[in-house]
Short mmCIF file of C-alpha atoms in Angstrom, two decimals:
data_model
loop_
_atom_site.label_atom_id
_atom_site.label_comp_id
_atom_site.label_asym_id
_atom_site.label_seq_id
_atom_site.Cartn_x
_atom_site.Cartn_y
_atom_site.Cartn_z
CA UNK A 336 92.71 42.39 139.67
CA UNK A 337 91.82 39.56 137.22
CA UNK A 338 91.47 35.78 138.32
CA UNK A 339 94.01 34.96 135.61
CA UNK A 340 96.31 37.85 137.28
CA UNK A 341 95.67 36.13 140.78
CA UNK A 342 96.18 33.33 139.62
CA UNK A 343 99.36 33.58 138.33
CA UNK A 344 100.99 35.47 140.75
CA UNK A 345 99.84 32.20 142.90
CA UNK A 346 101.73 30.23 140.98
CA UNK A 347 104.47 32.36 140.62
CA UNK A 348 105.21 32.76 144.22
CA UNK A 349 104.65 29.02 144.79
CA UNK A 350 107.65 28.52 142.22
CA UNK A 351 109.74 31.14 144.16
CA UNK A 352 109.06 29.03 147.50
CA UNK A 353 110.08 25.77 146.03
CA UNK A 354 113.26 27.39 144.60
CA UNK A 355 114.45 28.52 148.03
CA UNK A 356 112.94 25.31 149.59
CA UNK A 357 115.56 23.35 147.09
CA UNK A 358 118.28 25.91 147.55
CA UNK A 359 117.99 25.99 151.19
CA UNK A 360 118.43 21.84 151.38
CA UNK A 361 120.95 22.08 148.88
CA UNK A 362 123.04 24.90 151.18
CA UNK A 363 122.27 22.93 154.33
CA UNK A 364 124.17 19.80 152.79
CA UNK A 365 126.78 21.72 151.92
CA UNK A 366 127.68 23.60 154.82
CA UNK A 367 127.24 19.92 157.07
CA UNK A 368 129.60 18.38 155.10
CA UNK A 369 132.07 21.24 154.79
CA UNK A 370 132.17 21.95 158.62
CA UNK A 371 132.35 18.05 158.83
CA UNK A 372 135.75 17.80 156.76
CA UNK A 373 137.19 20.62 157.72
CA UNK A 374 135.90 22.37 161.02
CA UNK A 375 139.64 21.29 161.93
CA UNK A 376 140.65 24.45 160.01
CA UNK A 377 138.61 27.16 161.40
CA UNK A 378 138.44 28.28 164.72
CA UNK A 379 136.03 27.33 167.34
CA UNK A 380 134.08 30.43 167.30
CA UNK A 381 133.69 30.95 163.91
CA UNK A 382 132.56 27.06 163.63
CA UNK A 383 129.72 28.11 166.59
CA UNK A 384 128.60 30.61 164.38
CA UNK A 385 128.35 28.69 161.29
CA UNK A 386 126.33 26.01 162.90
CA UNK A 387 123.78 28.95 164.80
CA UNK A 388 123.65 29.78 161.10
CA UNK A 389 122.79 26.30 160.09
CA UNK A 390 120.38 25.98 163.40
CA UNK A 391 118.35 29.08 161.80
CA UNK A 392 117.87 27.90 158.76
CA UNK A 393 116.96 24.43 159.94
CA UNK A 394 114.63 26.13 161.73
CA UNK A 395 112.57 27.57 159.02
CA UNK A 396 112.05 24.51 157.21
CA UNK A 397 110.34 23.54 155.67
CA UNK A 398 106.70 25.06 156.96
CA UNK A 399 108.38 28.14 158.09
CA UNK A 400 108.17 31.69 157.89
CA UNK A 401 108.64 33.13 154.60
CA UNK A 402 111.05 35.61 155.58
CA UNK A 403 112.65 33.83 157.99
CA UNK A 404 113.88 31.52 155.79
CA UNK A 405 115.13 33.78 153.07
CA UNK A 406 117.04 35.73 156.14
CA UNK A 407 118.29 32.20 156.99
CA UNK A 408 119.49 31.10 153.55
CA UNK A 409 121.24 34.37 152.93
CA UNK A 410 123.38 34.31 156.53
CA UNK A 411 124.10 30.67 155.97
CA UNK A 412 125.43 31.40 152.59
CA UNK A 413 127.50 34.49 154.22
CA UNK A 414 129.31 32.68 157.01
CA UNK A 415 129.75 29.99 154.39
CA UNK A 416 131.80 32.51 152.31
CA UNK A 417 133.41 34.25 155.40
CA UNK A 418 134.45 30.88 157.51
CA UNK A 419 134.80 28.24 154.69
CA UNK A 420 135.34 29.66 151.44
CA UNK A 421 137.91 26.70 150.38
CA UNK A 422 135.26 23.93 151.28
CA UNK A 423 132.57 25.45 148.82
CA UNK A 424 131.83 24.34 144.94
CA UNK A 425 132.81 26.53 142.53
CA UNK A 426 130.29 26.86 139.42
CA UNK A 427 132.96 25.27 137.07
CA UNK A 428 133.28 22.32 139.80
CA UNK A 429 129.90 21.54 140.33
CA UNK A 430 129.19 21.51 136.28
CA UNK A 431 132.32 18.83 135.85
CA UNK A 432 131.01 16.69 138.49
CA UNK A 433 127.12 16.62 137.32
CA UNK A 434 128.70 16.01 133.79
CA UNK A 435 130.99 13.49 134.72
CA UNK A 436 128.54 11.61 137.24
CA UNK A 437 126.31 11.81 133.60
CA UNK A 438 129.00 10.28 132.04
CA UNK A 439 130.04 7.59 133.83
CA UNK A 440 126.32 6.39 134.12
CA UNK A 441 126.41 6.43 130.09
CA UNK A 442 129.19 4.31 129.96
CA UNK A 443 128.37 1.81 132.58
CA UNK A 444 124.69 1.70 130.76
CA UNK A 445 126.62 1.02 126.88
CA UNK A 446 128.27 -1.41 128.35
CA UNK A 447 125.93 -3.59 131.06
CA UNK A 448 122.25 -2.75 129.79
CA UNK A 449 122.02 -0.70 126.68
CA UNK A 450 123.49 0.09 123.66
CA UNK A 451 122.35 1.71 120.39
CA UNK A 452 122.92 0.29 116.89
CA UNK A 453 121.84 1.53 113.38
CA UNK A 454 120.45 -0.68 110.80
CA UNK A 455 123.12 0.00 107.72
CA UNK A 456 121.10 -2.86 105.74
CA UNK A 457 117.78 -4.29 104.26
CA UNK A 458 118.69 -7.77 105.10
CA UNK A 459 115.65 -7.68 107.94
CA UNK A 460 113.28 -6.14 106.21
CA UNK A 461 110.40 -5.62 106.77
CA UNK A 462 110.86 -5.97 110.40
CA UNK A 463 114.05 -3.23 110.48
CA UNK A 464 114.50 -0.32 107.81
CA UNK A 465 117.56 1.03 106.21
CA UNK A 466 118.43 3.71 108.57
CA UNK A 467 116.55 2.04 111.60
CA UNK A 468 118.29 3.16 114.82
CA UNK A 469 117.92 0.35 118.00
CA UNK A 470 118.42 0.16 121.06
CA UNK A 471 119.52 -3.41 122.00
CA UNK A 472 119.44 -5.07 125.87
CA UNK A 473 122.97 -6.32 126.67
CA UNK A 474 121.87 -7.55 129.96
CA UNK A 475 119.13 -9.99 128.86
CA UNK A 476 121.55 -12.77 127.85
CA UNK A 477 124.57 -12.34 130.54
CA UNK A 478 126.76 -9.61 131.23
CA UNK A 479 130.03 -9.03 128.93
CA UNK A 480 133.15 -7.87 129.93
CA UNK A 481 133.37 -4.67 128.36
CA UNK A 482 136.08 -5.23 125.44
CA UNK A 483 136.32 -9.13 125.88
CA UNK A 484 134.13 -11.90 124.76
CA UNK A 485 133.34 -12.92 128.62
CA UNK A 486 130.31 -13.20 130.02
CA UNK A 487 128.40 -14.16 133.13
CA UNK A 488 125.36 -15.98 133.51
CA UNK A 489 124.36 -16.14 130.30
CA UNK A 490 122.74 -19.64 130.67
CA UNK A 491 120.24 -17.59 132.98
CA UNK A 492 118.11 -16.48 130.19
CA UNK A 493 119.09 -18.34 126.84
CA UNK A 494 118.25 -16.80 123.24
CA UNK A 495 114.75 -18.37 122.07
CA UNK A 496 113.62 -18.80 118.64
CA UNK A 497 112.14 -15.80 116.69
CA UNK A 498 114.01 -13.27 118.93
CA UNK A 499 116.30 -10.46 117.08
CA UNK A 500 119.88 -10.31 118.15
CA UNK A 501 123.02 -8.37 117.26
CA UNK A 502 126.10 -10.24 117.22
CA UNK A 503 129.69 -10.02 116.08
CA UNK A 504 130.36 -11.68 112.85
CA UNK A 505 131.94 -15.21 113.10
CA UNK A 506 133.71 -14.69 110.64
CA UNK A 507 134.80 -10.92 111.38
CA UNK A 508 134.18 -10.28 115.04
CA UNK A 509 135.02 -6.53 114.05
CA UNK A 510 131.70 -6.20 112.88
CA UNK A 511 128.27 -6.55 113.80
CA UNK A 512 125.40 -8.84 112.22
CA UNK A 513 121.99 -8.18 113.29
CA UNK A 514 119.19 -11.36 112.75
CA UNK A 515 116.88 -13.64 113.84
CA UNK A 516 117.00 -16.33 115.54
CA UNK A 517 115.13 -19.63 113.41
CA UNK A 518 116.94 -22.24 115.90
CA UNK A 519 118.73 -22.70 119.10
CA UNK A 520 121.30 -25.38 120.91
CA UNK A 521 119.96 -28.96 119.93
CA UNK A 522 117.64 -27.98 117.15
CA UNK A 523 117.93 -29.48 113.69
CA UNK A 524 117.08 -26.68 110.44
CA UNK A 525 117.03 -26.49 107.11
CA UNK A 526 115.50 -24.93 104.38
CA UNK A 527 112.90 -26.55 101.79
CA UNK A 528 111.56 -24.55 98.88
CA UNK A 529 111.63 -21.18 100.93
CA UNK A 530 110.31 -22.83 104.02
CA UNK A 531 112.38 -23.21 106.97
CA UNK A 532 111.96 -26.77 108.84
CA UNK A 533 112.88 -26.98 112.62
CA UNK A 534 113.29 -30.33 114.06
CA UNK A 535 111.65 -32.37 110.81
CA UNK A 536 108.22 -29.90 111.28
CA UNK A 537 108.01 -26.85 108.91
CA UNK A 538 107.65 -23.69 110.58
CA UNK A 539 103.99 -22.76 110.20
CA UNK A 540 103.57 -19.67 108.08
CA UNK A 541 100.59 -17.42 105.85
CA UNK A 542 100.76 -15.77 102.63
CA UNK A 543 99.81 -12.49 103.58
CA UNK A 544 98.18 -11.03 100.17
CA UNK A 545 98.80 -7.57 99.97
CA UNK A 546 101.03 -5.75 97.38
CA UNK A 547 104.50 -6.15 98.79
CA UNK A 548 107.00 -4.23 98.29
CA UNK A 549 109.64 -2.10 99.73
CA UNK A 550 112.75 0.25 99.81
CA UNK A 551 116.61 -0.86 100.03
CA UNK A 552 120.08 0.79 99.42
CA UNK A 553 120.68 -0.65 95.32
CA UNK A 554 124.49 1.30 95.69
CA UNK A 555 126.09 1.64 98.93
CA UNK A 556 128.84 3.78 97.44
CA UNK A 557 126.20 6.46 95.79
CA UNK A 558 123.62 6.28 98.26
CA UNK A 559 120.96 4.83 95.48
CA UNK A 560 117.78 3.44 96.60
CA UNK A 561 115.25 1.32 94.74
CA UNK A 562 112.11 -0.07 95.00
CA UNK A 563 111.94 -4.17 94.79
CA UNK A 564 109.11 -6.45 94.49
CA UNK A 565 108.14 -9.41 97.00
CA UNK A 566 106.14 -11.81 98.79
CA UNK A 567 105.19 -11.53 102.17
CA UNK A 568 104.94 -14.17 104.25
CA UNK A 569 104.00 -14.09 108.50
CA UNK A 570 105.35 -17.19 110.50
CA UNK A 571 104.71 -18.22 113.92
CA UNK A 572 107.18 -19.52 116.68
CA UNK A 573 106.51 -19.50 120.01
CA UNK A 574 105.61 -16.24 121.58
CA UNK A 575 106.20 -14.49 118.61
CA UNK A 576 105.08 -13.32 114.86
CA UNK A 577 106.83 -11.60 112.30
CA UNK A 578 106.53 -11.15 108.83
CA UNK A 579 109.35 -12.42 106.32
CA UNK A 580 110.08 -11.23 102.84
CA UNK A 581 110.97 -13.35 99.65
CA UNK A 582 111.67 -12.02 96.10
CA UNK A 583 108.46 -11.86 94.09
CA UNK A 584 108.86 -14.25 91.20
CA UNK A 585 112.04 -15.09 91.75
CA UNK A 586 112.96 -19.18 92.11
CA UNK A 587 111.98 -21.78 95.21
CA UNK A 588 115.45 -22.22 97.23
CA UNK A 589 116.45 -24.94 99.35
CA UNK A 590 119.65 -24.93 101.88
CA UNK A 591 121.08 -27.39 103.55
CA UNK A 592 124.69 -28.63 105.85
CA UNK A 593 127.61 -29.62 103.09
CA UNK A 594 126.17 -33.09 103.68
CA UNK A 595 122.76 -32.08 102.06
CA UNK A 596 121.57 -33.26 105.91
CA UNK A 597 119.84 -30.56 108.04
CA UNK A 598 122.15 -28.49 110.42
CA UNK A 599 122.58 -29.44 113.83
CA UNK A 600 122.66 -26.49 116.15
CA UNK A 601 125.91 -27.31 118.18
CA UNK A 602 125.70 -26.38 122.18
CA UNK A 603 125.80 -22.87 123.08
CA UNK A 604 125.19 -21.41 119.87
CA UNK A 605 121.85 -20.26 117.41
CA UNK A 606 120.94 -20.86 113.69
CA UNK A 607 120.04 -17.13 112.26
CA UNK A 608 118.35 -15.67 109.13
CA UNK A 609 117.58 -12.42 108.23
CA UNK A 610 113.67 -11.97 107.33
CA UNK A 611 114.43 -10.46 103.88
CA UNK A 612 115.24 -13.91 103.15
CA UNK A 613 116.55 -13.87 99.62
CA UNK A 614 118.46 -10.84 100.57
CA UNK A 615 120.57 -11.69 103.74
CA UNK A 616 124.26 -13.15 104.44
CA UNK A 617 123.21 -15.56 107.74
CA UNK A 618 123.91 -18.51 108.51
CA UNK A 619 122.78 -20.20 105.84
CA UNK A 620 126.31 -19.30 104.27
CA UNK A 621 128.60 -19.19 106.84
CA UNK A 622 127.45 -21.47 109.80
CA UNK A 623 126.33 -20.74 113.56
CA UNK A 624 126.71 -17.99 116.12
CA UNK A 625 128.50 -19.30 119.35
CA UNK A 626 126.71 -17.30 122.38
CA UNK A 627 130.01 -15.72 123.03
CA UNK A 628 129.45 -13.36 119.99
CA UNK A 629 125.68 -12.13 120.61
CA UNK A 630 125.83 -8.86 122.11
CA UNK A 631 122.05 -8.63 123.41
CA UNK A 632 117.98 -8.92 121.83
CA UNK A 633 116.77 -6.03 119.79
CA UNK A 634 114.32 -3.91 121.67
CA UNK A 635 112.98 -1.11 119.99
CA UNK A 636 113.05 1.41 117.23
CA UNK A 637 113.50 5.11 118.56
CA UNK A 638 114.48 6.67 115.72
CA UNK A 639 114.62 5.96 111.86
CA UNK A 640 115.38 8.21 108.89
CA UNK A 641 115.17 6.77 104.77
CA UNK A 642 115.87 7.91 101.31
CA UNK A 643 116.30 11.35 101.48
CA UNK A 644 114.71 13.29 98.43
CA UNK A 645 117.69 15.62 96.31
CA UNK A 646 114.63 18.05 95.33
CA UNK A 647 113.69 19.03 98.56
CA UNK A 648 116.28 22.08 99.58
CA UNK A 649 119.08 21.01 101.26
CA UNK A 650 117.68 22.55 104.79
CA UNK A 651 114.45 20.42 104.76
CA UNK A 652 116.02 17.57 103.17
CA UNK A 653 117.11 15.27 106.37
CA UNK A 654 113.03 16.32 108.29
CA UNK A 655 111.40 14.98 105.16
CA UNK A 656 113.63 11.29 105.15
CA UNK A 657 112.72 11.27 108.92
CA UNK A 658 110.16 8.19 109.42
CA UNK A 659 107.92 9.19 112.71
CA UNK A 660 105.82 6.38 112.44
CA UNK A 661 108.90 3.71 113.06
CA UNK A 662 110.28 5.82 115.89
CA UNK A 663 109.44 3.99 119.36
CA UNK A 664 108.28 0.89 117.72
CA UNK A 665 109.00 -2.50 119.52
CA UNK A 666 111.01 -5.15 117.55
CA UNK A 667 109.27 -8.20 117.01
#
């Protein structure tokens, strides 16, 4: 016999002695609790012999003799079927509970920890793609009330500056914004020839000179992409980097409050801006984001797909748009 034969038939039979191992534990918990619940229903002789059964099997484990313990599993499993049929799992029952158990982990997850989003827009590019898909920590900023706008402790960990968060539009709660925060409660901010200011000090920031440019959506309704020019620019906060995009050549912008002041970030609420920065509805149009609408801090990318190519045949068309390079990626 060959040492690859030997070898394998090793392994094999170590696989076959877990499997009973995990079958016999799993049968032993099941006939404990059934003659538990309902050794009111049998008689007292058949329960003696159900829990000899239960003895023997015990017995073997879990350094036993081989054979022992496969004669053990299959009489525990007989005067399981012959004394308490009605408190054993049917195949069908045992599926619906792992599934359901599965499910109601999913939901309590989506709505307490984690919950996916997709990026439908190029208004934070370059940080997030068209077609980006996120997952997003709910739990970081306090814990909602699933279909409500409470939440608890959410003054335990406040947003910061620079961090990405999805919210519901002020102005549309229906829907949600995803941005970045550029200031928080307290903070003044406003906008001076495409440089942000926080508190009277610009936000320190370097050209980066490469040849920037990127993909976005042109035509929602036909699904046309094009290719626009820019200028790249990486600024610093606290903690954090990220590169922002302007349009190349295009004119020097300043924003301020109605009064031409800067904003003043009210309590309990954040300044935000997407980083394609000529190319984003934030708050520079429509005001601040009360921290009753964010819904949690981007995380990561962990899965992203782009511009699909109509030459490729229709069956290879969606693997050829898939980006693997963005998938897994932590948001900055």
């Amino acid at each position: 016999m060959s040492l690859l034969k030997r070898l394998m038939e090793r392994y094999q039979a170590r696989a076959r002695r877990r499997r009973v191992l995990r079958e016999a534990r799993l049968l032993l918990r099941e006939a404990r609790r059934g003659l538990r619940r309902y050794a009111h229903r049998i008689s007292a002789g058949q329960a003696v012999l159900v829990r000899q059964a239960i003895a023997r099997l015990s017995a073997a484990l879990p350094g036993g003799d081989w054979d022992e313990m496969r004669q053990g599993l299959n009489a525990l499993d007989k005067a399981l079927d012959d004394y308490l049929p009605f408190a054993r799992k049917s195949t069908f029952r045992e599926y619906a509970e792992s599934i359901g158990v599965a499910v109601l982990i999913a939901l309590f997850l989506r709505a307490f920890v984690v919950e996916a989003f997709k990026i439908p827009s190029g208004s934070m590019i370059p940080t997030l793609q068209v077609g980006d898909h996120i997952f997003v920590n709910k739990f970081i900023y306090g814990v909602r009330v699933p279909w409500t706008d409470i939440k608890f402790g959410e003054h335990f960990r406040p947003p910061k500056r620079g961090e990405v968060i999805v919210f519901k539009y002020p102005n549309n709660p229906s829907i949600d914004f995803i941005k970045r925060i550029v200031a928080v409660a307290g903070d003044t901010v406003e906008m001076r020839d495409n440089q942000v200011w926080v508190n009277g000090k610009p936000v320190p920031r370097v050209h980066q000179n490469y040849d920037c440019h990127y993909h976005d959506i042109a035509d929602e309704n036909t699904g046309r992409w094009e290719e626009r020019d820019c200028d790249a620019w990486q600024e610093t906060v606290p903690g954090n980097q990220y590169v922002t995009y302007y349009d190349r050549n295009g004119p020097e912008r300043s924003f301020y409050a109605h009064d031409q002041s800067p904003w003043h970030v009210p309590a309990d609420a954040v300044f935000v801006m997407g980083d394609n920065r000529d190319n984003s509805h934030d708050s520079r149009f429509w005001g601040f984001v009360p921290y009753d609408l964010i819904k949690g801090k981007a995380m990561v990318t962990w899965f992203s797909i782009g511009e699909e190519n109509p030459e490729d045949p229709p069956v290879v068309r969606w693997f050829h748009a898939v980006r693997g390079e963005r998938m897994f990626k932590l948001i900055r």
